Amino acid sequence: MVAEPAEPEPEPAPRPAARAQPREPEPAAAFADRLVSPSTDETVGAAFGSLANTILATNGRTIDDLVKEMLRPMLRAWLDDNLPPLVERLVRQEIERVARGR
């Protein structure tokens, strides 16, 4: 008697994307220590979200990419100015330490 292979179970149907539920107003005590009200927070968050979507849609670069692009020349210049003297000083100190140890 040969066992027939079990048929694979069907994959579950994808669930619809959850919609953001509108926030209920919070009592005054809940946001007394916050700097801005929940409505201001939502408005600002939506504005930054819109900006992020626009930036990503137009050129596909993230803020991380922009920061890397800006910092690379500054880091290169700093390393060119400071790395050689730093390495020379540390190598000299290490040579002196090894020479005294013998």
mmCIF file of N, CA, C and O in Angstrom:
data_model
loop_
_atom_site.group_PDB
_atom_site.id
_atom_site.type_symbol
_atom_site.label_atom_id
_atom_site.label_comp_id
_atom_site.label_asym_id
_atom_site.label_seq_id
_atom_site.Cartn_x
_atom_site.Cartn_y
_atom_site.Cartn_z
ATOM 1 N N MET A 1 0.823 -1.167 0.000
ATOM 2 C CA MET A 1 0.000 0.000 0.000
ATOM 3 C C MET A 1 0.884 1.254 0.000
ATOM 4 O O MET A 1 1.722 1.409 0.869
ATOM 5 N N VAL A 2 0.724 2.145 -0.982
ATOM 6 C CA VAL A 2 1.534 3.351 -1.104
ATOM 7 C C VAL A 2 0.696 4.531 -0.630
ATOM 8 O O VAL A 2 -0.433 4.732 -1.069
ATOM 9 N N ALA A 3 1.272 5.313 0.279
ATOM 10 C CA ALA A 3 0.561 6.495 0.795
ATOM 11 C C ALA A 3 0.650 7.601 -0.232
ATOM 12 O O ALA A 3 1.711 7.870 -0.772
ATOM 13 N N GLU A 4 -0.473 8.215 -0.513
ATOM 14 C CA GLU A 4 -0.487 9.324 -1.451
ATOM 15 C C GLU A 4 0.008 10.580 -0.745
ATOM 16 O O GLU A 4 -0.273 10.789 0.431
ATOM 17 N N PRO A 5 0.769 11.408 -1.455
ATOM 18 C CA PRO A 5 1.268 12.638 -0.815
ATOM 19 C C PRO A 5 0.102 13.553 -0.464
ATOM 20 O O PRO A 5 -0.869 13.675 -1.209
ATOM 21 N N ALA A 6 0.233 14.152 0.701
ATOM 22 C CA ALA A 6 -0.817 15.071 1.152
ATOM 23 C C ALA A 6 -0.777 16.329 0.300
ATOM 24 O O ALA A 6 0.283 16.819 -0.065
ATOM 25 N N GLU A 7 -1.954 16.833 -0.019
ATOM 26 C CA GLU A 7 -2.015 18.063 -0.804
ATOM 27 C C GLU A 7 -1.654 19.232 0.106
ATOM 28 O O GLU A 7 -2.050 19.273 1.265
ATOM 29 N N PRO A 8 -0.900 20.189 -0.427
ATOM 30 C CA PRO A 8 -0.527 21.343 0.404
ATOM 31 C C PRO A 8 -1.766 22.151 0.753
ATOM 32 O O PRO A 8 -2.710 22.254 -0.024
ATOM 33 N N GLU A 9 -1.722 22.713 1.962
ATOM 34 C CA GLU A 9 -2.849 23.539 2.397
ATOM 35 C C GLU A 9 -2.826 24.839 1.617
ATOM 36 O O GLU A 9 -1.768 25.390 1.330
ATOM 37 N N PRO A 10 -3.995 25.338 1.266
ATOM 38 C CA PRO A 10 -4.022 26.614 0.533
ATOM 39 C C PRO A 10 -3.520 27.740 1.423
ATOM 40 O O PRO A 10 -3.726 27.732 2.634
ATOM 41 N N GLU A 11 -2.827 28.702 0.794
ATOM 42 C CA GLU A 11 -2.317 29.837 1.552
ATOM 43 C C GLU A 11 -3.480 30.719 1.965
ATOM 44 O O GLU A 11 -4.426 30.917 1.203
ATOM 45 N N PRO A 12 -3.419 31.272 3.187
ATOM 46 C CA PRO A 12 -4.508 32.144 3.619
ATOM 47 C C PRO A 12 -4.542 33.409 2.768
ATOM 48 O O PRO A 12 -3.518 33.884 2.296
ATOM 49 N N ALA A 13 -5.723 33.916 2.572
ATOM 50 C CA ALA A 13 -5.888 35.135 1.777
ATOM 51 C C ALA A 13 -5.257 36.297 2.530
ATOM 52 O O ALA A 13 -5.322 36.363 3.751
ATOM 53 N N PRO A 14 -4.610 37.215 1.800
ATOM 54 C CA PRO A 14 -4.002 38.360 2.485
ATOM 55 C C PRO A 14 -5.068 39.215 3.151
ATOM 56 O O PRO A 14 -6.158 39.404 2.620
ATOM 57 N N ARG A 15 -4.701 39.699 4.322
ATOM 58 C CA ARG A 15 -5.640 40.549 5.055
ATOM 59 C C ARG A 15 -5.584 41.955 4.494
ATOM 60 O O ARG A 15 -4.530 42.420 4.070
ATOM 61 N N PRO A 16 -6.717 42.627 4.472
ATOM 62 C CA PRO A 16 -6.696 44.010 3.988
ATOM 63 C C PRO A 16 -5.863 44.878 4.929
ATOM 64 O O PRO A 16 -5.769 44.603 6.114
ATOM 65 N N ALA A 17 -5.241 45.907 4.357
ATOM 66 C CA ALA A 17 -4.414 46.801 5.164
ATOM 67 C C ALA A 17 -5.275 47.482 6.221
ATOM 68 O O ALA A 17 -6.400 47.905 5.961
ATOM 69 N N ALA A 18 -4.707 47.573 7.397
ATOM 70 C CA ALA A 18 -5.431 48.211 8.498
ATOM 71 C C ALA A 18 -5.486 49.707 8.266
ATOM 72 O O ALA A 18 -4.502 50.329 7.894
ATOM 73 N N ARG A 19 -6.625 50.260 8.479
ATOM 74 C CA ARG A 19 -6.772 51.700 8.336
ATOM 75 C C ARG A 19 -6.520 52.357 9.679
ATOM 76 O O ARG A 19 -6.871 51.823 10.718
ATOM 77 N N ALA A 20 -5.923 53.507 9.619
ATOM 78 C CA ALA A 20 -5.654 54.234 10.856
ATOM 79 C C ALA A 20 -6.978 54.695 11.452
ATOM 80 O O ALA A 20 -7.800 55.307 10.772
ATOM 81 N N GLN A 21 -7.162 54.354 12.680
ATOM 82 C CA GLN A 21 -8.363 54.780 13.382
ATOM 83 C C GLN A 21 -8.157 56.203 13.881
ATOM 84 O O GLN A 21 -7.094 56.541 14.382
ATOM 85 N N PRO A 22 -9.177 57.048 13.746
ATOM 86 C CA PRO A 22 -9.016 58.409 14.258
ATOM 87 C C PRO A 22 -8.802 58.361 15.772
ATOM 88 O O PRO A 22 -9.407 57.558 16.471
ATOM 89 N N ARG A 23 -7.907 59.192 16.214
ATOM 90 C CA ARG A 23 -7.621 59.229 17.646
ATOM 91 C C ARG A 23 -8.747 59.908 18.397
ATOM 92 O O ARG A 23 -9.302 60.901 17.947
ATOM 93 N N GLU A 24 -9.047 59.327 19.537
ATOM 94 C CA GLU A 24 -10.034 59.962 20.397
ATOM 95 C C GLU A 24 -9.324 61.054 21.173
ATOM 96 O O GLU A 24 -8.153 60.922 21.513
ATOM 97 N N PRO A 25 -10.028 62.129 21.466
ATOM 98 C CA PRO A 25 -9.380 63.204 22.221
ATOM 99 C C PRO A 25 -8.903 62.677 23.571
ATOM 100 O O PRO A 25 -9.603 61.941 24.247
ATOM 101 N N GLU A 26 -7.684 63.056 23.922
ATOM 102 C CA GLU A 26 -7.132 62.631 25.192
ATOM 103 C C GLU A 26 -7.508 63.637 26.266
ATOM 104 O O GLU A 26 -7.657 64.826 25.995
ATOM 105 N N PRO A 27 -7.670 63.150 27.480
ATOM 106 C CA PRO A 27 -7.959 64.101 28.548
ATOM 107 C C PRO A 27 -6.781 65.051 28.735
ATOM 108 O O PRO A 27 -5.641 64.734 28.425
ATOM 109 N N ALA A 28 -7.063 66.221 29.260
ATOM 110 C CA ALA A 28 -6.039 67.249 29.422
ATOM 111 C C ALA A 28 -4.877 66.748 30.268
ATOM 112 O O ALA A 28 -3.726 67.086 30.019
ATOM 113 N N ALA A 29 -5.133 65.920 31.240
ATOM 114 C CA ALA A 29 -4.067 65.419 32.111
ATOM 115 C C ALA A 29 -3.116 64.502 31.349
ATOM 116 O O ALA A 29 -1.942 64.404 31.683
ATOM 117 N N ALA A 30 -3.594 63.831 30.304
ATOM 118 C CA ALA A 30 -2.767 62.883 29.564
ATOM 119 C C ALA A 30 -1.680 63.576 28.766
ATOM 120 O O ALA A 30 -0.629 63.012 28.537
ATOM 121 N N PHE A 31 -1.925 64.799 28.287
ATOM 122 C CA PHE A 31 -0.888 65.483 27.518
ATOM 123 C C PHE A 31 -0.442 66.774 28.184
ATOM 124 O O PHE A 31 0.126 67.645 27.550
ATOM 125 N N ALA A 32 -0.633 66.868 29.487
ATOM 126 C CA ALA A 32 -0.207 68.064 30.211
ATOM 127 C C ALA A 32 1.307 68.228 30.167
ATOM 128 O O ALA A 32 1.810 69.345 30.139
ATOM 129 N N ASP A 33 2.053 67.114 30.126
ATOM 130 C CA ASP A 33 3.508 67.209 30.109
ATOM 131 C C ASP A 33 4.070 67.296 28.691
ATOM 132 O O ASP A 33 5.263 67.483 28.514
ATOM 133 N N ARG A 34 3.225 67.206 27.666
ATOM 134 C CA ARG A 34 3.677 67.333 26.281
ATOM 135 C C ARG A 34 3.827 68.796 25.914
ATOM 136 O O ARG A 34 3.143 69.667 26.446
ATOM 137 N N LEU A 35 4.703 69.038 24.971
ATOM 138 C CA LEU A 35 4.943 70.401 24.526
ATOM 139 C C LEU A 35 3.877 70.870 23.530
ATOM 140 O O LEU A 35 3.545 72.044 23.501
ATOM 141 N N VAL A 36 3.344 69.955 22.736
ATOM 142 C CA VAL A 36 2.315 70.311 21.758
ATOM 143 C C VAL A 36 1.090 69.422 21.965
ATOM 144 O O VAL A 36 1.176 68.326 22.509
ATOM 145 N N SER A 37 -0.037 69.898 21.492
ATOM 146 C CA SER A 37 -1.275 69.131 21.615
ATOM 147 C C SER A 37 -1.288 67.991 20.605
ATOM 148 O O SER A 37 -0.548 68.015 19.616
ATOM 149 N N PRO A 38 -2.124 66.981 20.827
ATOM 150 C CA PRO A 38 -2.198 65.862 19.875
ATOM 151 C C PRO A 38 -2.559 66.300 18.457
ATOM 152 O O PRO A 38 -2.038 65.766 17.487
ATOM 153 N N SER A 39 -3.437 67.283 18.315
ATOM 154 C CA SER A 39 -3.806 67.718 16.961
ATOM 155 C C SER A 39 -2.621 68.368 16.247
ATOM 156 O O SER A 39 -2.404 68.146 15.053
ATOM 157 N N THR A 40 -1.831 69.153 16.978
ATOM 158 C CA THR A 40 -0.632 69.755 16.387
ATOM 159 C C THR A 40 0.362 68.672 16.026
ATOM 160 O O THR A 40 0.985 68.705 14.955
ATOM 161 N N ASP A 41 0.506 67.676 16.901
ATOM 162 C CA ASP A 41 1.412 66.563 16.647
ATOM 163 C C ASP A 41 1.013 65.825 15.372
ATOM 164 O O ASP A 41 1.859 65.496 14.540
ATOM 165 N N GLU A 42 -0.269 65.579 15.186
ATOM 166 C CA GLU A 42 -0.750 64.893 13.982
ATOM 167 C C GLU A 42 -0.509 65.732 12.734
ATOM 168 O O GLU A 42 -0.097 65.209 11.697
ATOM 169 N N THR A 43 -0.768 67.032 12.822
ATOM 170 C CA THR A 43 -0.588 67.917 11.675
ATOM 171 C C THR A 43 0.874 67.957 11.253
ATOM 172 O O THR A 43 1.202 67.840 10.062
ATOM 173 N N VAL A 44 1.763 68.106 12.219
ATOM 174 C CA VAL A 44 3.197 68.161 11.918
ATOM 175 C C VAL A 44 3.671 66.816 11.374
ATOM 176 O O VAL A 44 4.439 66.753 10.404
ATOM 177 N N GLY A 45 3.205 65.731 11.973
ATOM 178 C CA GLY A 45 3.574 64.399 11.493
ATOM 179 C C GLY A 45 3.132 64.170 10.061
ATOM 180 O O GLY A 45 3.866 63.595 9.248
ATOM 181 N N ALA A 46 1.936 64.624 9.733
ATOM 182 C CA ALA A 46 1.432 64.476 8.367
ATOM 183 C C ALA A 46 2.262 65.302 7.389
ATOM 184 O O ALA A 46 2.562 64.853 6.276
ATOM 185 N N ALA A 47 2.668 66.499 7.808
ATOM 186 C CA ALA A 47 3.477 67.357 6.936
ATOM 187 C C ALA A 47 4.833 66.713 6.664
ATOM 188 O O ALA A 47 5.298 66.683 5.522
ATOM 189 N N PHE A 48 5.483 66.189 7.706
ATOM 190 C CA PHE A 48 6.774 65.530 7.505
ATOM 191 C C PHE A 48 6.616 64.253 6.685
ATOM 192 O O PHE A 48 7.483 63.916 5.876
ATOM 193 N N GLY A 49 5.527 63.539 6.879
ATOM 194 C CA GLY A 49 5.275 62.349 6.069
ATOM 195 C C GLY A 49 5.122 62.700 4.601
ATOM 196 O O GLY A 49 5.636 62.004 3.723
ATOM 197 N N SER A 50 4.424 63.786 4.347
ATOM 198 C CA SER A 50 4.258 64.253 2.974
ATOM 199 C C SER A 50 5.599 64.638 2.358
ATOM 200 O O SER A 50 5.897 64.307 1.206
ATOM 201 N N LEU A 51 6.436 65.322 3.144
ATOM 202 C CA LEU A 51 7.769 65.696 2.668
ATOM 203 C C LEU A 51 8.597 64.455 2.362
ATOM 204 O O LEU A 51 9.238 64.367 1.313
ATOM 205 N N ALA A 52 8.571 63.484 3.255
ATOM 206 C CA ALA A 52 9.343 62.250 3.045
ATOM 207 C C ALA A 52 8.870 61.529 1.795
ATOM 208 O O ALA A 52 9.689 61.047 0.999
ATOM 209 N N ASN A 53 7.556 61.448 1.591
ATOM 210 C CA ASN A 53 7.027 60.784 0.397
ATOM 211 C C ASN A 53 7.439 61.527 -0.872
ATOM 212 O O ASN A 53 7.762 60.904 -1.877
ATOM 213 N N THR A 54 7.436 62.851 -0.818
ATOM 214 C CA THR A 54 7.822 63.644 -1.977
ATOM 215 C C THR A 54 9.288 63.425 -2.312
ATOM 216 O O THR A 54 9.653 63.222 -3.473
ATOM 217 N N ILE A 55 10.136 63.445 -1.294
ATOM 218 C CA ILE A 55 11.574 63.252 -1.526
ATOM 219 C C ILE A 55 11.823 61.872 -2.102
ATOM 220 O O ILE A 55 12.565 61.713 -3.073
ATOM 221 N N LEU A 56 11.199 60.851 -1.523
ATOM 222 C CA LEU A 56 11.423 59.491 -2.008
ATOM 223 C C LEU A 56 10.842 59.279 -3.393
ATOM 224 O O LEU A 56 11.399 58.538 -4.199
ATOM 225 N N ALA A 57 9.724 59.933 -3.686
ATOM 226 C CA ALA A 57 9.088 59.741 -4.986
ATOM 227 C C ALA A 57 9.869 60.437 -6.096
ATOM 228 O O ALA A 57 9.933 59.933 -7.222
ATOM 229 N N THR A 58 10.479 61.586 -5.797
ATOM 230 C CA THR A 58 11.154 62.330 -6.858
ATOM 231 C C THR A 58 12.538 61.791 -7.177
ATOM 232 O O THR A 58 12.933 61.769 -8.329
ATOM 233 N N ASN A 59 13.296 61.377 -6.156
ATOM 234 C CA ASN A 59 14.643 60.920 -6.480
ATOM 235 C C ASN A 59 15.040 59.640 -5.765
ATOM 236 O O ASN A 59 16.145 59.178 -5.944
ATOM 237 N N GLY A 60 14.190 59.081 -4.947
ATOM 238 C CA GLY A 60 14.462 57.804 -4.318
ATOM 239 C C GLY A 60 15.566 57.822 -3.270
ATOM 240 O O GLY A 60 16.020 56.783 -2.845
ATOM 241 N N ARG A 61 16.036 59.001 -2.886
ATOM 242 C CA ARG A 61 17.088 59.073 -1.875
ATOM 243 C C ARG A 61 16.471 59.358 -0.513
ATOM 244 O O ARG A 61 15.527 60.133 -0.400
ATOM 245 N N THR A 62 17.030 58.737 0.490
ATOM 246 C CA THR A 62 16.542 58.964 1.840
ATOM 247 C C THR A 62 17.357 60.074 2.485
ATOM 248 O O THR A 62 18.384 60.510 1.956
ATOM 249 N N ILE A 63 16.907 60.494 3.646
ATOM 250 C CA ILE A 63 17.644 61.515 4.380
ATOM 251 C C ILE A 63 19.023 60.975 4.746
ATOM 252 O O ILE A 63 20.004 61.713 4.723
ATOM 253 N N ASP A 64 19.099 59.683 5.060
ATOM 254 C CA ASP A 64 20.400 59.078 5.353
ATOM 255 C C ASP A 64 21.352 59.246 4.172
ATOM 256 O O ASP A 64 22.532 59.569 4.357
ATOM 257 N N ASP A 65 20.836 59.035 2.969
ATOM 258 C CA ASP A 65 21.670 59.188 1.776
ATOM 259 C C ASP A 65 22.155 60.634 1.630
ATOM 260 O O ASP A 65 23.315 60.878 1.296
ATOM 261 N N LEU A 66 21.258 61.582 1.886
ATOM 262 C CA LEU A 66 21.629 62.989 1.771
ATOM 263 C C LEU A 66 22.685 63.363 2.804
ATOM 264 O O LEU A 66 23.638 64.081 2.503
ATOM 265 N N VAL A 67 22.523 62.871 4.028
ATOM 266 C CA VAL A 67 23.493 63.177 5.083
ATOM 267 C C VAL A 67 24.850 62.572 4.752
ATOM 268 O O VAL A 67 25.890 63.223 4.893
ATOM 269 N N LYS A 68 24.859 61.319 4.272
ATOM 270 C CA LYS A 68 26.126 60.690 3.886
ATOM 271 C C LYS A 68 26.818 61.499 2.800
ATOM 272 O O LYS A 68 28.032 61.712 2.835
ATOM 273 N N GLU A 69 26.042 61.946 1.818
ATOM 274 C CA GLU A 69 26.603 62.717 0.713
ATOM 275 C C GLU A 69 27.210 64.025 1.206
ATOM 276 O O GLU A 69 28.241 64.466 0.719
ATOM 277 N N MET A 70 26.578 64.651 2.198
ATOM 278 C CA MET A 70 27.084 65.916 2.723
ATOM 279 C C MET A 70 28.299 65.706 3.634
ATOM 280 O O MET A 70 29.226 66.517 3.632
ATOM 281 N N LEU A 71 28.290 64.633 4.420
ATOM 282 C CA LEU A 71 29.354 64.419 5.391
ATOM 283 C C LEU A 71 30.635 63.854 4.784
ATOM 284 O O LEU A 71 31.725 64.087 5.315
ATOM 285 N N ARG A 72 30.533 63.113 3.713
ATOM 286 C CA ARG A 72 31.711 62.464 3.126
ATOM 287 C C ARG A 72 32.831 63.464 2.816
ATOM 288 O O ARG A 72 33.971 63.244 3.226
ATOM 289 N N PRO A 73 32.585 64.580 2.126
ATOM 290 C CA PRO A 73 33.688 65.518 1.846
ATOM 291 C C PRO A 73 34.246 66.153 3.127
ATOM 292 O O PRO A 73 35.449 66.365 3.236
ATOM 293 N N MET A 74 33.366 66.414 4.094
ATOM 294 C CA MET A 74 33.846 66.999 5.347
ATOM 295 C C MET A 74 34.716 66.005 6.104
ATOM 296 O O MET A 74 35.760 66.365 6.651
ATOM 297 N N LEU A 75 34.310 64.744 6.143
ATOM 298 C CA LEU A 75 35.089 63.717 6.819
ATOM 299 C C LEU A 75 36.426 63.500 6.106
ATOM 300 O O LEU A 75 37.469 63.383 6.750
ATOM 301 N N ARG A 76 36.398 63.486 4.784
ATOM 302 C CA ARG A 76 37.633 63.315 4.007
ATOM 303 C C ARG A 76 38.613 64.453 4.318
ATOM 304 O O ARG A 76 39.806 64.215 4.548
ATOM 305 N N ALA A 77 38.123 65.684 4.356
ATOM 306 C CA ALA A 77 38.984 66.831 4.645
ATOM 307 C C ALA A 77 39.552 66.738 6.059
ATOM 308 O O ALA A 77 40.746 66.995 6.277
ATOM 309 N N TRP A 78 38.728 66.354 7.023
ATOM 310 C CA TRP A 78 39.200 66.227 8.400
ATOM 311 C C TRP A 78 40.265 65.136 8.498
ATOM 312 O O TRP A 78 41.291 65.332 9.147
ATOM 313 N N LEU A 79 40.019 64.003 7.868
ATOM 314 C CA LEU A 79 40.997 62.917 7.900
ATOM 315 C C LEU A 79 42.303 63.324 7.221
ATOM 316 O O LEU A 79 43.392 63.015 7.719
ATOM 317 N N ASP A 80 42.218 64.020 6.093
ATOM 318 C CA ASP A 80 43.430 64.475 5.401
ATOM 319 C C ASP A 80 44.246 65.408 6.287
ATOM 320 O O ASP A 80 45.479 65.356 6.300
ATOM 321 N N ASP A 81 43.571 66.260 7.036
ATOM 322 C CA ASP A 81 44.263 67.219 7.903
ATOM 323 C C ASP A 81 44.784 66.594 9.187
ATOM 324 O O ASP A 81 45.840 66.987 9.684
ATOM 325 N N ASN A 82 44.055 65.670 9.769
ATOM 326 C CA ASN A 82 44.353 65.202 11.118
ATOM 327 C C ASN A 82 44.907 63.793 11.239
ATOM 328 O O ASN A 82 45.566 63.478 12.228
ATOM 329 N N LEU A 83 44.645 62.935 10.276
ATOM 330 C CA LEU A 83 45.070 61.539 10.421
ATOM 331 C C LEU A 83 46.591 61.357 10.388
ATOM 332 O O LEU A 83 47.136 60.671 11.270
ATOM 333 N N PRO A 84 47.321 61.951 9.433
ATOM 334 C CA PRO A 84 48.777 61.731 9.424
ATOM 335 C C PRO A 84 49.467 62.149 10.731
ATOM 336 O O PRO A 84 50.221 61.357 11.298
ATOM 337 N N PRO A 85 49.215 63.364 11.252
ATOM 338 C CA PRO A 85 49.881 63.719 12.515
ATOM 339 C C PRO A 85 49.451 62.821 13.678
ATOM 340 O O PRO A 85 50.267 62.479 14.538
ATOM 341 N N LEU A 86 48.197 62.421 13.682
ATOM 342 C CA LEU A 86 47.698 61.550 14.743
ATOM 343 C C LEU A 86 48.404 60.195 14.711
ATOM 344 O O LEU A 86 48.893 59.705 15.739
ATOM 345 N N VAL A 87 48.508 59.608 13.526
ATOM 346 C CA VAL A 87 49.172 58.308 13.389
ATOM 347 C C VAL A 87 50.658 58.428 13.727
ATOM 348 O O VAL A 87 51.205 57.587 14.453
ATOM 349 N N GLU A 88 51.312 59.476 13.256
ATOM 350 C CA GLU A 88 52.741 59.677 13.555
ATOM 351 C C GLU A 88 52.965 59.786 15.060
ATOM 352 O O GLU A 88 53.888 59.175 15.603
ATOM 353 N N ARG A 89 52.128 60.555 15.739
ATOM 354 C CA ARG A 89 52.269 60.727 17.187
ATOM 355 C C ARG A 89 52.070 59.399 17.912
ATOM 356 O O ARG A 89 52.855 59.035 18.790
ATOM 357 N N LEU A 90 51.052 58.648 17.532
ATOM 358 C CA LEU A 90 50.786 57.367 18.191
ATOM 359 C C LEU A 90 51.883 56.339 17.909
ATOM 360 O O LEU A 90 52.275 55.578 18.801
ATOM 361 N N VAL A 91 52.401 56.312 16.682
ATOM 362 C CA VAL A 91 53.481 55.386 16.347
ATOM 363 C C VAL A 91 54.733 55.755 17.145
ATOM 364 O O VAL A 91 55.419 54.887 17.690
ATOM 365 N N ARG A 92 55.039 57.048 17.234
ATOM 366 C CA ARG A 92 56.206 57.497 17.996
ATOM 367 C C ARG A 92 56.078 57.089 19.466
ATOM 368 O O ARG A 92 57.028 56.578 20.068
ATOM 369 N N GLN A 93 54.887 57.269 20.049
ATOM 370 C CA GLN A 93 54.664 56.874 21.444
ATOM 371 C C GLN A 93 54.845 55.367 21.618
ATOM 372 O O GLN A 93 55.425 54.916 22.609
ATOM 373 N N GLU A 94 54.349 54.586 20.675
ATOM 374 C CA GLU A 94 54.463 53.136 20.776
ATOM 375 C C GLU A 94 55.917 52.701 20.642
ATOM 376 O O GLU A 94 56.381 51.802 21.362
ATOM 377 N N ILE A 95 56.682 53.333 19.747
ATOM 378 C CA ILE A 95 58.103 53.007 19.592
ATOM 379 C C ILE A 95 58.843 53.324 20.892
ATOM 380 O O ILE A 95 59.663 52.522 21.370
ATOM 381 N N GLU A 96 58.552 54.471 21.499
ATOM 382 C CA GLU A 96 59.195 54.821 22.761
ATOM 383 C C GLU A 96 58.834 53.827 23.854
ATOM 384 O O GLU A 96 59.674 53.435 24.656
ATOM 385 N N ARG A 97 57.569 53.409 23.894
ATOM 386 C CA ARG A 97 57.141 52.446 24.914
ATOM 387 C C ARG A 97 57.858 51.116 24.741
ATOM 388 O O ARG A 97 58.351 50.530 25.698
ATOM 389 N N VAL A 98 57.964 50.635 23.497
ATOM 390 C CA VAL A 98 58.631 49.363 23.231
ATOM 391 C C VAL A 98 60.125 49.479 23.529
ATOM 392 O O VAL A 98 60.725 48.576 24.110
ATOM 393 N N ALA A 99 60.749 50.605 23.168
ATOM 394 C CA ALA A 99 62.177 50.797 23.394
ATOM 395 C C ALA A 99 62.491 50.812 24.889
ATOM 396 O O ALA A 99 63.515 50.292 25.335
ATOM 397 N N ARG A 100 61.648 51.400 25.706
ATOM 398 C CA ARG A 100 61.862 51.435 27.161
ATOM 399 C C ARG A 100 61.640 50.070 27.790
ATOM 400 O O ARG A 100 62.246 49.746 28.793
ATOM 401 N N GLY A 101 60.812 49.258 27.187
ATOM 402 C CA GLY A 101 60.493 47.945 27.735
ATOM 403 C C GLY A 101 61.626 46.951 27.598
ATOM 404 O O GLY A 101 61.709 45.963 28.288
ATOM 405 N N ARG A 102 62.604 47.194 26.743
ATOM 406 C CA ARG A 102 63.697 46.247 26.500
ATOM 407 C C ARG A 102 64.832 46.477 27.423
ATOM 408 O O ARG A 102 65.321 47.251 27.947
#
